[in-house]
Amino acid sequence: MGRLHGGDMLKFLADAGMLASMKVGKGLAVLASLDEVLFKRGANLGDIVTVDARVLYIGKTSMEVEMIARRGSETIVTATGTYVKVDNKFRPAPVGDIVVPETEEEREAVAKAMKRREVKVNKLKNKNTMRICSNDPTNFLRHRLSNTTFVGPTMTYDGSVVSAGALLKAMDDLGGTLALRYNGIDHYSPKQDGVVTVAVSDIFFYSPIRLGDIIEMNAGLTFVGKTSMDILINVNRLNMENQECSHVTTAYFSYVRVDPEGRKKEVPIYIPENEYEVELWKESARRRGAVSS
């Protein structure tokens, strides 16, 4: 459709944040969580897009990072995330530095980063078991899609641990494919409708994925609006050496159907039928603010 793929943009953002974190932390940093990603505008073929990342706050081993993609002076995608500095055994390591805001704008950005950090810490307080292999939360959904991937060197940062950007792109590819299938779109044509990524919910990464692991991803449709869809994506990893399974992440990706000119277009009506579909529908509606929590 002549547009930059949403998964590619996610990879650009994650990689830019990683590079900023590594520069400040003077060592390898991995993505621990990605706050809400908002796609404000799309990027088209031939556009020049710049991605900026800056470290706003430094904790003992972690860094709060802001990522912004721009086309000229126009902001097209925003995201924030937490990166953790790790040693050569991927254990958290002290950053050993501080960030001192110098302007009012920087002080406000740091204050917001601190608030986001507090919210994330509260969310994780009672999630000590999240590393345990997750049951497939899409199992009872009518519209679902699965993918299993072997982790080769091209998916890693340095030949040992998976790039968060590569994983996010793989998740978006799966979610986007399911959204296309739901809309009855099974091939590309310049005159064919398509779907675009518009948002990604908070993502927490509970277990690192290493070279030689197997990634199991499951995606399921949970909510449909007038022109948009929510896709729940769950990721587990299987260690081939000891056959241990670990939960990596679970997140909601939101897509919008568009015509060949990029205008929003209505999607087929979806009515949840079983109890589980109704439950996830309500959860998506709460996140969207469609109903009170």
Coordinates of C-alpha atoms in Angstrom, one line a residue:
M1 CA 0.0 0.0 0.0
G2 CA 3.0 2.2 -0.2
R3 CA 3.2 2.7 3.6
L4 CA 5.8 1.8 6.2
H5 CA 4.8 -1.4 8.0
G6 CA 3.8 -0.8 11.6
G7 CA 6.1 -3.7 12.7
D8 CA 9.1 -2.0 11.1
M9 CA 8.3 1.3 12.9
L10 CA 8.1 -0.6 16.2
K11 CA 11.6 -2.1 15.5
F12 CA 13.0 1.4 14.7
L13 CA 11.6 2.7 18.0
A14 CA 12.8 -0.2 20.1
D15 CA 16.3 -0.2 18.6
A16 CA 16.6 3.6 19.0
G17 CA 15.7 3.3 22.7
M18 CA 18.2 0.5 23.1
L19 CA 21.0 2.5 21.5
A20 CA 20.2 5.5 23.7
S21 CA 20.2 3.3 26.8
M22 CA 23.5 1.6 25.8
K23 CA 25.1 5.0 25.2
V24 CA 24.1 6.3 28.6
G25 CA 24.6 3.0 30.5
K26 CA 27.9 2.2 28.7
G27 CA 26.9 -1.4 28.2
L28 CA 24.2 -3.7 26.8
A29 CA 20.7 -2.7 27.7
V30 CA 17.5 -4.7 27.0
L31 CA 13.9 -3.6 26.7
A32 CA 12.0 -4.5 29.9
S33 CA 8.7 -2.8 29.1
L34 CA 7.2 -0.6 26.4
D35 CA 4.5 1.9 27.3
E36 CA 1.6 2.7 25.1
V37 CA 2.7 3.3 21.5
L38 CA 0.5 5.7 19.5
F39 CA 0.6 5.9 15.8
K40 CA -0.6 9.4 15.0
R41 CA 0.2 9.4 11.3
G42 CA 1.5 6.9 8.8
A43 CA 4.8 7.0 6.9
N44 CA 4.6 6.7 3.1
L45 CA 7.0 5.4 0.5
G46 CA 9.6 8.1 -0.1
D47 CA 9.1 9.8 3.3
I48 CA 12.2 10.7 5.3
V49 CA 11.5 9.7 8.9
T50 CA 13.8 10.4 11.9
V51 CA 13.6 8.5 15.2
D52 CA 14.9 10.2 18.3
A53 CA 15.4 8.6 21.7
R54 CA 16.4 10.2 25.0
V55 CA 17.0 8.8 28.5
L56 CA 14.8 10.8 30.9
Y57 CA 15.4 9.0 34.2
I58 CA 18.0 6.5 35.6
G59 CA 17.3 4.1 38.4
K60 CA 19.8 1.6 39.9
T61 CA 19.8 -0.7 36.9
S62 CA 17.0 0.7 34.6
M63 CA 16.4 3.7 32.4
E64 CA 13.2 5.4 31.3
V65 CA 13.4 6.3 27.7
E66 CA 11.3 8.4 25.4
M67 CA 11.1 7.6 21.6
I68 CA 9.6 9.8 19.0
A69 CA 9.3 9.3 15.2
R70 CA 9.0 12.4 13.1
R71 CA 8.4 13.2 9.4
G72 CA 9.9 16.6 9.1
S73 CA 8.5 18.7 12.0
E74 CA 5.5 16.4 12.3
T75 CA 5.4 13.8 15.1
I76 CA 4.0 10.6 13.7
V77 CA 4.6 8.0 16.4
T78 CA 5.3 8.3 20.2
A79 CA 6.4 5.7 22.7
T80 CA 8.2 5.4 26.0
G81 CA 9.9 2.4 27.6
T82 CA 12.1 1.0 30.3
Y83 CA 15.5 -0.5 29.4
V84 CA 17.6 -2.5 31.9
K85 CA 21.4 -2.6 31.8
V86 CA 22.6 -6.2 31.9
D87 CA 26.0 -7.9 32.3
N88 CA 27.4 -10.6 30.0
K89 CA 25.1 -13.2 31.7
F90 CA 22.1 -10.9 31.2
R91 CA 21.7 -10.1 34.9
P92 CA 20.7 -6.5 35.9
A93 CA 23.8 -4.3 36.3
P94 CA 24.2 -0.9 37.9
V95 CA 24.0 2.0 35.5
G96 CA 26.1 4.2 37.7
D97 CA 25.0 7.6 36.3
I98 CA 22.3 10.2 36.7
V99 CA 20.3 12.5 34.4
V100 CA 20.0 16.1 35.5
P101 CA 17.2 18.0 33.7
E102 CA 18.3 21.5 32.6
T103 CA 15.2 23.0 31.2
E104 CA 11.5 23.3 32.3
E105 CA 10.5 21.0 29.4
E106 CA 13.1 18.4 30.5
R107 CA 11.9 18.6 34.1
E108 CA 8.3 18.1 33.0
A109 CA 9.3 15.1 30.9
V110 CA 11.2 13.6 33.8
A111 CA 8.2 14.1 36.1
K112 CA 6.0 12.2 33.6
A113 CA 8.6 9.4 33.3
M114 CA 8.6 9.1 37.1
K115 CA 4.8 8.8 37.2
R116 CA 4.9 6.1 34.5
R117 CA 7.5 4.2 36.4
E118 CA 5.4 4.2 39.5
V119 CA 2.4 2.9 37.6
K120 CA 4.5 0.1 36.1
V121 CA 6.0 -0.9 39.5
N122 CA 2.5 -1.1 41.0
K123 CA 1.3 -3.3 38.1
L124 CA 4.2 -5.7 38.6
K125 CA 3.9 -6.0 42.4
N126 CA 1.7 -9.0 42.3
K127 CA 3.0 -10.6 39.1
N128 CA 5.8 -12.7 40.4
T129 CA 4.4 -15.7 38.6
M130 CA 4.3 -14.1 35.2
R131 CA 7.5 -15.9 34.1
I132 CA 5.7 -19.2 34.3
C133 CA 4.6 -20.6 30.9
S134 CA 1.3 -18.9 30.0
N135 CA -1.8 -20.8 28.9
D136 CA -3.0 -19.7 25.5
P137 CA -5.5 -16.8 26.3
T138 CA -6.8 -16.9 22.7
N139 CA -7.8 -20.6 22.8
F140 CA -11.5 -20.0 23.0
L141 CA -11.7 -17.2 20.5
R142 CA -13.3 -17.9 17.1
H143 CA -10.9 -15.7 15.2
R144 CA -7.3 -16.6 16.0
L145 CA -3.9 -17.3 14.5
S146 CA -0.7 -19.0 15.7
N147 CA 2.9 -19.0 14.7
T148 CA 6.0 -20.9 15.9
T149 CA 9.5 -19.5 15.2
F150 CA 13.0 -20.9 15.7
V151 CA 15.4 -18.1 17.0
G152 CA 18.3 -17.8 14.6
P153 CA 21.2 -15.3 14.6
T154 CA 19.3 -12.7 12.5
M155 CA 16.7 -12.2 15.3
T156 CA 19.3 -11.4 18.0
Y157 CA 21.2 -8.3 19.0
D158 CA 24.6 -10.0 19.3
G159 CA 24.1 -13.7 18.5
S160 CA 22.8 -14.5 22.0
V161 CA 19.6 -12.6 23.0
V162 CA 16.6 -11.7 20.8
S163 CA 16.2 -8.1 19.7
A164 CA 13.1 -6.6 21.2
G165 CA 12.5 -4.8 18.0
A166 CA 12.5 -8.1 16.0
L167 CA 10.1 -9.6 18.4
L168 CA 7.7 -6.7 18.3
K169 CA 7.8 -6.8 14.5
A170 CA 7.0 -10.5 14.5
M171 CA 4.0 -9.9 16.9
D172 CA 2.7 -7.1 14.7
D173 CA 3.1 -9.3 11.6
L174 CA 0.9 -11.9 13.2
G175 CA -1.7 -9.5 14.6
G176 CA -1.9 -7.7 11.2
T177 CA -2.3 -10.9 9.3
L178 CA -5.2 -11.9 11.6
A179 CA -6.8 -8.4 11.1
L180 CA -6.5 -8.8 7.4
R181 CA -8.1 -12.3 7.5
Y182 CA -11.0 -11.1 9.6
N183 CA -11.6 -8.5 6.9
G184 CA -11.5 -11.1 4.1
I185 CA -8.2 -9.7 2.7
D186 CA -5.8 -12.4 1.6
H187 CA -3.6 -10.7 -0.9
Y188 CA -2.0 -7.4 -1.8
S189 CA -3.2 -5.2 -4.6
P190 CA -2.9 -1.5 -5.1
K191 CA -6.7 -1.3 -5.3
Q192 CA -7.2 -3.5 -2.2
D193 CA -8.0 -2.4 1.3
G194 CA -5.5 -3.0 4.1
V195 CA -5.0 -2.6 7.8
V196 CA -2.6 -0.3 9.7
T197 CA -1.3 -0.5 13.2
V198 CA -2.6 2.4 15.4
A199 CA -1.7 1.5 18.9
V200 CA 0.1 -1.0 21.1
S201 CA -0.8 -1.4 24.8
D202 CA 1.7 -1.6 27.7
I203 CA 4.1 -4.5 27.1
F204 CA 6.1 -6.1 29.9
F205 CA 8.9 -8.5 29.0
Y206 CA 9.1 -11.2 31.7
S207 CA 11.7 -13.6 30.2
P208 CA 14.5 -13.1 27.7
I209 CA 14.5 -15.1 24.5
R210 CA 17.9 -16.6 23.5
L211 CA 19.5 -18.0 20.4
G212 CA 18.2 -21.5 19.7
D213 CA 14.9 -21.0 21.6
I214 CA 11.4 -21.7 20.1
I215 CA 9.0 -18.8 20.1
E216 CA 5.3 -19.6 20.3
M217 CA 2.9 -16.8 19.5
N218 CA -0.9 -16.9 19.6
A219 CA -3.2 -14.0 18.4
G220 CA -6.9 -13.6 18.9
L221 CA -9.5 -11.0 17.9
T222 CA -11.1 -9.6 21.1
F223 CA -12.9 -6.4 20.0
V224 CA -14.2 -4.7 16.9
G225 CA -15.3 -1.1 16.6
K226 CA -16.6 0.7 13.6
T227 CA -13.3 0.8 11.7
S228 CA -10.8 -0.7 14.3
M229 CA -10.0 -4.1 15.8
D230 CA -8.1 -5.2 18.9
I231 CA -5.9 -8.3 18.7
L232 CA -4.6 -10.0 21.8
I233 CA -1.1 -11.5 21.3
N234 CA 0.5 -13.9 23.8
V235 CA 4.2 -15.0 23.5
N236 CA 5.9 -18.0 25.2
R237 CA 9.5 -19.3 24.7
L238 CA 10.6 -22.9 24.8
N239 CA 14.2 -23.6 25.9
M240 CA 15.3 -26.5 23.6
E241 CA 18.1 -27.6 26.0
N242 CA 15.9 -28.3 29.0
Q243 CA 12.4 -28.1 27.5
E244 CA 11.4 -25.4 29.9
C245 CA 8.6 -23.1 28.8
S246 CA 8.5 -19.4 30.0
H247 CA 6.0 -16.6 29.5
V248 CA 7.5 -13.7 27.5
T249 CA 4.8 -11.1 27.1
T250 CA 1.1 -10.5 26.4
A251 CA -0.2 -7.4 24.7
Y252 CA -3.0 -5.8 22.8
F253 CA -2.4 -4.5 19.2
S254 CA -5.0 -2.2 17.6
Y255 CA -5.5 -2.0 13.9
V256 CA -7.7 0.1 11.6
R257 CA -9.0 -0.9 8.2
V258 CA -8.2 1.6 5.4
D259 CA -8.9 1.9 1.7
P260 CA -6.2 2.3 -0.9
E261 CA -6.1 6.1 -0.3
G262 CA -5.6 5.6 3.5
R263 CA -9.1 6.5 4.5
K264 CA -10.7 4.6 7.4
K265 CA -13.2 2.0 6.3
E266 CA -15.8 0.1 8.3
V267 CA -15.0 -3.5 9.3
P268 CA -17.3 -6.5 9.4
I269 CA -19.6 -6.6 12.5
Y270 CA -18.3 -8.9 15.3
I271 CA -20.6 -10.1 18.1
P272 CA -19.0 -12.1 20.9
E273 CA -20.8 -15.4 21.3
N274 CA -19.3 -17.4 24.2
E275 CA -18.6 -16.3 27.8
Y276 CA -14.9 -15.9 27.2
E277 CA -15.3 -13.7 24.1
V278 CA -17.7 -11.5 26.1
E279 CA -15.2 -11.2 28.9
L280 CA -12.3 -10.1 26.6
W281 CA -14.7 -7.8 24.7
K282 CA -15.5 -6.0 28.0
E283 CA -11.8 -5.9 28.9
S284 CA -11.0 -4.2 25.5
A285 CA -13.9 -1.8 25.9
R286 CA -12.6 -0.8 29.4
R287 CA -9.2 -0.1 28.0
R288 CA -10.6 2.0 25.2
G289 CA -12.8 3.9 27.7
A290 CA -16.0 2.7 26.0
V291 CA -17.4 1.5 29.3
S292 CA -16.6 2.3 32.9
S293 CA -14.1 0.0 34.7

